[in-house]
PDB file of C-alpha atoms in Angstrom:
ATOM      1  CA  MET R   1     192.374 133.762  69.839  1.00 51.00           C
ATOM      2  CA  LYS R   2     195.990 134.821  70.317  1.00 50.00           C
ATOM      3  CA  ARG R   3     195.049 138.432  69.577  1.00 54.00           C
ATOM      4  CA  LEU R   4     192.250 138.320  72.147  1.00 52.00           C
ATOM      5  CA  VAL R   5     194.538 136.924  74.824  1.00 45.00           C
ATOM      6  CA  LEU R   6     197.188 139.520  73.969  1.00 46.00           C
ATOM      7  CA  ALA R   7     194.644 142.354  74.078  1.00 52.00           C
ATOM      8  CA  LEU R   8     193.345 141.150  77.437  1.00 50.00           C
ATOM      9  CA  ALA R   9     196.881 140.838  78.785  1.00 49.00           C
ATOM     10  CA  VAL R  10     197.767 144.367  77.676  1.00 48.00           C
ATOM     11  CA  THR R  11     194.572 145.732  79.232  1.00 53.00           C
ATOM     12  CA  ALA R  12     195.250 143.890  82.474  1.00 49.00           C
ATOM     13  CA  CYS R  13     198.812 145.186  82.647  1.00 48.00           C
ATOM     14  CA  ALA R  14     197.664 148.734  81.977  1.00 51.00           C
ATOM     15  CA  LEU R  15     195.144 148.460  84.812  1.00 51.00           C
ATOM     16  CA  GLY R  16     197.584 146.776  87.170  1.00 50.00           C
ATOM     17  CA  ILE R  17     195.469 143.630  87.347  1.00 47.00           C
ATOM     18  CA  THR R  18     197.296 140.522  88.419  1.00 43.00           C
ATOM     19  CA  ALA R  19     196.256 137.027  87.526  1.00 43.00           C
ATOM     20  CA  THR R  20     195.958 134.386  90.195  1.00 41.00           C
ATOM     21  CA  PRO R  21     195.979 130.655  89.585  1.00 40.00           C
ATOM     22  CA  ALA R  22     192.615 128.955  89.229  1.00 40.00           C
ATOM     23  CA  THR R  23     193.643 126.495  91.935  1.00 43.00           C
ATOM     24  CA  ALA R  24     195.911 126.881  94.911  1.00 45.00           C
ATOM     25  CA  GLY R  25     197.308 123.355  94.604  1.00 45.00           C
ATOM     26  CA  PRO R  26     200.704 122.458  93.188  1.00 46.00           C
ATOM     27  CA  VAL R  27     201.214 122.187  89.448  1.00 43.00           C
ATOM     28  CA  THR R  28     202.416 118.781  88.292  1.00 45.00           C
ATOM     29  CA  ALA R  29     205.885 118.948  86.772  1.00 44.00           C
ATOM     30  CA  ILE R  30     206.154 118.522  83.025  1.00 41.00           C
ATOM     31  CA  PRO R  31     208.974 116.456  81.537  1.00 44.00           C
ATOM     32  CA  ASP R  32     211.691 118.583  79.920  1.00 46.00           C
ATOM     33  CA  ASP R  33     211.108 117.037  76.507  1.00 44.00           C
ATOM     34  CA  GLN R  34     207.601 118.506  76.172  1.00 43.00           C
ATOM     35  CA  ASN R  35     207.149 122.029  74.855  1.00 41.00           C
ATOM     36  CA  ILE R  36     203.991 122.827  76.783  1.00 40.00           C
ATOM     37  CA  ALA R  37     203.364 124.999  79.797  1.00 42.00           C
ATOM     38  CA  ALA R  38     201.389 124.123  82.901  1.00 42.00           C
ATOM     39  CA  VAL R  39     199.361 127.316  83.191  1.00 43.00           C
ATOM     40  CA  PRO R  40     195.816 127.537  84.565  1.00 50.00           C
ATOM     41  CA  VAL R  41     194.634 129.310  81.411  1.00 50.00           C
ATOM     42  CA  ALA R  42     190.926 129.289  82.237  1.00 55.00           C
ATOM     43  CA  GLY R  43     191.464 131.099  85.542  1.00 57.00           C
ATOM     44  CA  LEU R  44     193.835 133.596  83.955  1.00 57.00           C
ATOM     45  CA  ALA R  45     191.464 134.304  81.069  1.00 57.00           C
ATOM     46  CA  LEU R  46     188.520 134.844  83.406  1.00 54.00           C
ATOM     47  CA  THR R  47     190.541 137.254  85.541  1.00 59.00           C
ATOM     48  CA  LEU R  48     191.620 139.178  82.452  1.00 60.00           C
ATOM     49  CA  VAL R  49     188.086 139.304  81.047  1.00 68.00           C
ATOM     50  CA  ARG R  50     186.646 140.683  84.285  1.00 73.00           C
ATOM     51  CA  GLY R  51     189.446 143.241  84.327  1.00 80.00           C
ATOM     52  CA  SER R  52     188.632 144.335  80.801  1.00 90.00           C
ATOM     53  CA  PHE R  53     184.941 144.672  81.727  1.00 95.00           C
ATOM     54  CA  LYS R  54     185.979 147.006  84.529  1.00 96.00           C
ATOM     55  CA  ALA R  55     188.073 148.961  82.026  1.00 95.00           C
ATOM     56  CA  MET R  56     184.968 149.255  79.824  1.00 95.00           C
ATOM     57  CA  ALA R  57     182.952 150.488  82.795  1.00 97.00           C
ATOM     58  CA  LEU R  58     185.551 153.173  83.477  1.00 96.00           C
ATOM     59  CA  THR R  59     184.715 154.673  80.067  1.00 96.00           C
ATOM     60  CA  ILE R  60     181.106 155.157  81.229  1.00 97.00           C
ATOM     61  CA  VAL R  61     181.068 155.501  85.005  1.00 98.00           C
ATOM     62  CA  PRO R  62     182.685 158.662  86.427  1.00 98.00           C
ATOM     63  CA  LEU R  63     185.890 157.773  88.257  1.00 97.00           C
ATOM     64  CA  HIS R  64     184.652 159.054  91.619  1.00 98.00           C
ATOM     65  CA  GLN R  65     181.532 156.840  91.292  1.00 98.00           C
ATOM     66  CA  PHE R  66     183.371 153.729  90.118  1.00 98.00           C
ATOM     67  CA  PRO R  67     184.095 152.210  93.565  1.00 98.00           C
ATOM     68  CA  ALA R  68     180.368 152.216  94.381  1.00 99.00           C
ATOM     69  CA  PHE R  69     179.507 150.791  90.938  1.00 99.00           C
ATOM     70  CA  ASP R  70     182.156 148.080  91.328  1.00 98.00           C
ATOM     71  CA  ASN R  71     180.981 147.181  94.849  1.00 98.00           C
ATOM     72  CA  ILE R  72     177.459 146.515  93.608  1.00 99.00           C
ATOM     73  CA  ILE R  73     178.441 144.641  90.450  1.00 98.00           C
ATOM     74  CA  THR R  74     180.968 142.491  92.283  1.00 97.00           C
ATOM     75  CA  ARG R  75     178.305 141.443  94.789  1.00 98.00           C
ATOM     76  CA  GLU R  76     175.419 141.081  92.336  1.00 98.00           C
ATOM     77  CA  SER R  77     177.106 139.190  89.490  1.00 97.00           C
ATOM     78  CA  GLY R  78     180.861 139.037  89.972  1.00 96.00           C
ATOM     79  CA  TRP R  79     181.076 140.861  86.603  1.00 96.00           C
ATOM     80  CA  ASP R  80     179.556 137.802  84.888  1.00 96.00           C
ATOM     81  CA  VAL R  81     177.655 138.845  81.755  1.00 96.00           C
ATOM     82  CA  PHE R  82     175.604 135.644  81.903  1.00 97.00           C
ATOM     83  CA  ALA R  83     174.906 135.623  85.663  1.00 97.00           C
ATOM     84  CA  THR R  84     171.334 134.511  86.313  1.00 98.00           C
ATOM     85  CA  ASN R  85     169.588 134.566  89.670  1.00 98.00           C
ATOM     86  CA  PRO R  86     167.909 131.148  89.952  1.00 97.00           C
ATOM     87  CA  THR R  87     165.130 132.519  92.164  1.00 97.00           C
ATOM     88  CA  SER R  88     164.179 135.821  90.545  1.00 97.00           C
ATOM     89  CA  GLY R  89     165.514 135.390  87.014  1.00 98.00           C
ATOM     90  CA  ALA R  90     167.546 138.625  87.245  1.00 98.00           C
ATOM     91  CA  TYR R  91     170.244 138.567  84.584  1.00 99.00           C
ATOM     92  CA  GLY R  92     173.591 139.988  83.610  1.00 98.00           C
ATOM     93  CA  ILE R  93     176.227 142.214  85.128  1.00 97.00           C
ATOM     94  CA  GLY R  94     173.672 144.492  86.782  1.00 98.00           C
ATOM     95  CA  GLN R  95     171.087 141.764  87.467  1.00 99.00           C
ATOM     96  CA  ALA R  96     168.291 143.392  85.460  1.00 98.00           C
ATOM     97  CA  LEU R  97     164.778 142.236  86.316  1.00 98.00           C
ATOM     98  CA  PRO R  98     163.135 141.522  84.004  1.00 98.00           C
ATOM     99  CA  PRO R  99     166.264 140.968  81.929  1.00 98.00           C
ATOM    100  CA  ASP R 100     164.847 142.292  78.667  1.00 97.00           C
ATOM    101  CA  LYS R 101     164.726 145.804  80.171  1.00 98.00           C
ATOM    102  CA  MET R 102     168.292 146.052  78.872  1.00 98.00           C
ATOM    103  CA  ARG R 103     166.919 145.899  75.330  1.00 98.00           C
ATOM    104  CA  THR R 104     166.571 149.698  75.511  1.00 98.00           C
ATOM    105  CA  HIS R 105     170.360 149.918  75.297  1.00 98.00           C
ATOM    106  CA  GLY R 106     170.962 147.378  72.524  1.00 97.00           C
ATOM    107  CA  LEU R 107     169.660 144.221  70.942  1.00 97.00           C
ATOM    108  CA  ASP R 108     172.880 142.507  72.027  1.00 97.00           C
ATOM    109  CA  TRP R 109     172.002 142.902  75.723  1.00 97.00           C
ATOM    110  CA  ARG R 110     172.146 139.148  76.382  1.00 97.00           C
ATOM    111  CA  PHE R 111     175.896 138.892  75.767  1.00 95.00           C
ATOM    112  CA  ASN R 112     177.496 142.329  75.321  1.00 95.00           C
ATOM    113  CA  PRO R 113     179.145 143.570  78.518  1.00 96.00           C
ATOM    114  CA  LEU R 114     179.260 147.161  77.265  1.00 96.00           C
ATOM    115  CA  THR R 115     175.501 147.219  76.658  1.00 97.00           C
ATOM    116  CA  GLN R 116     174.895 145.762  80.121  1.00 98.00           C
ATOM    117  CA  ILE R 117     177.276 148.237  81.767  1.00 98.00           C
ATOM    118  CA  ARG R 118     175.584 151.195  80.036  1.00 98.00           C
ATOM    119  CA  TRP R 119     172.138 149.980  81.064  1.00 99.00           C
ATOM    120  CA  THR R 120     173.242 149.320  84.648  1.00 99.00           C
ATOM    121  CA  TYR R 121     174.848 152.738  85.038  1.00 99.00           C
ATOM    122  CA  ASP R 122     171.778 154.484  83.603  1.00 99.00           C
ATOM    123  CA  TYR R 123     169.526 152.452  85.906  1.00 99.00           C
ATOM    124  CA  MET R 124     171.558 153.477  88.962  1.00 99.00           C
ATOM    125  CA  VAL R 125     171.434 157.145  87.943  1.00 99.00           C
ATOM    126  CA  ASP R 126     167.709 157.090  87.097  1.00 99.00           C
ATOM    127  CA  ARG R 127     166.625 155.245  90.239  1.00 99.00           C
ATOM    128  CA  TYR R 128     169.156 156.345  92.880  1.00 99.00           C
ATOM    129  CA  GLY R 129     170.747 159.482  91.455  1.00 99.00           C
ATOM    130  CA  SER R 130     174.169 157.879  91.101  1.00 99.00           C
ATOM    131  CA  PRO R 131     176.067 154.645  91.674  1.00 99.00           C
ATOM    132  CA  GLN R 132     176.928 156.013  95.138  1.00 99.00           C
ATOM    133  CA  GLY R 133     173.221 156.396  95.906  1.00 99.00           C
ATOM    134  CA  ALA R 134     172.616 152.852  94.669  1.00 99.00           C
ATOM    135  CA  TRP R 135     175.468 151.580  96.843  1.00 99.00           C
ATOM    136  CA  GLU R 136     174.059 153.299  99.942  1.00 99.00           C
ATOM    137  CA  PHE R 137     170.694 151.627  99.259  1.00 99.00           C
ATOM    138  CA  TRP R 138     172.392 148.274  98.602  1.00 98.00           C
ATOM    139  CA  GLN R 139     174.217 148.388 101.931  1.00 98.00           C
ATOM    140  CA  GLN R 140     170.899 148.763 103.765  1.00 98.00           C
ATOM    141  CA  ASN R 141     168.917 146.204 101.744  1.00 98.00           C
ATOM    142  CA  HIS R 142     171.442 143.881 100.035  1.00 96.00           C
ATOM    143  CA  TRP R 143     169.723 144.524  96.713  1.00 96.00           C
ATOM    144  CA  TYR R 144     169.215 147.590  94.584  1.00 97.00           C
TER     145      TYR R 144
END
């Protein structure tokens, strides 16, 4: 676990990602005799994980297309690998419908962010020509 947190922290620093507290409220003081830290770890970890997913996407999506890709993913799933639309059943980072379409890119499609990112990028290119084309469509329709 420590290695994972360290790897995520290094990735976040390299990308210039900053962590924000999970809550905006004050942190209760800890007595001096306790060797523990009052850190909102869950919020920090989630921020770092989403940052590392974006770093993964940058290995697939051309840099000039990344802002469009990020705009869609942020709105569709918030970079949540397990995001599920309660109405349609769309699933994952790119909100595939039906979800098992992602199987073409790997049997681990249910939980692997890299598989989902690859599928989503290929879908955008196949259907709209590019992430930018998908983003232009999304802005008109609020879906893609």
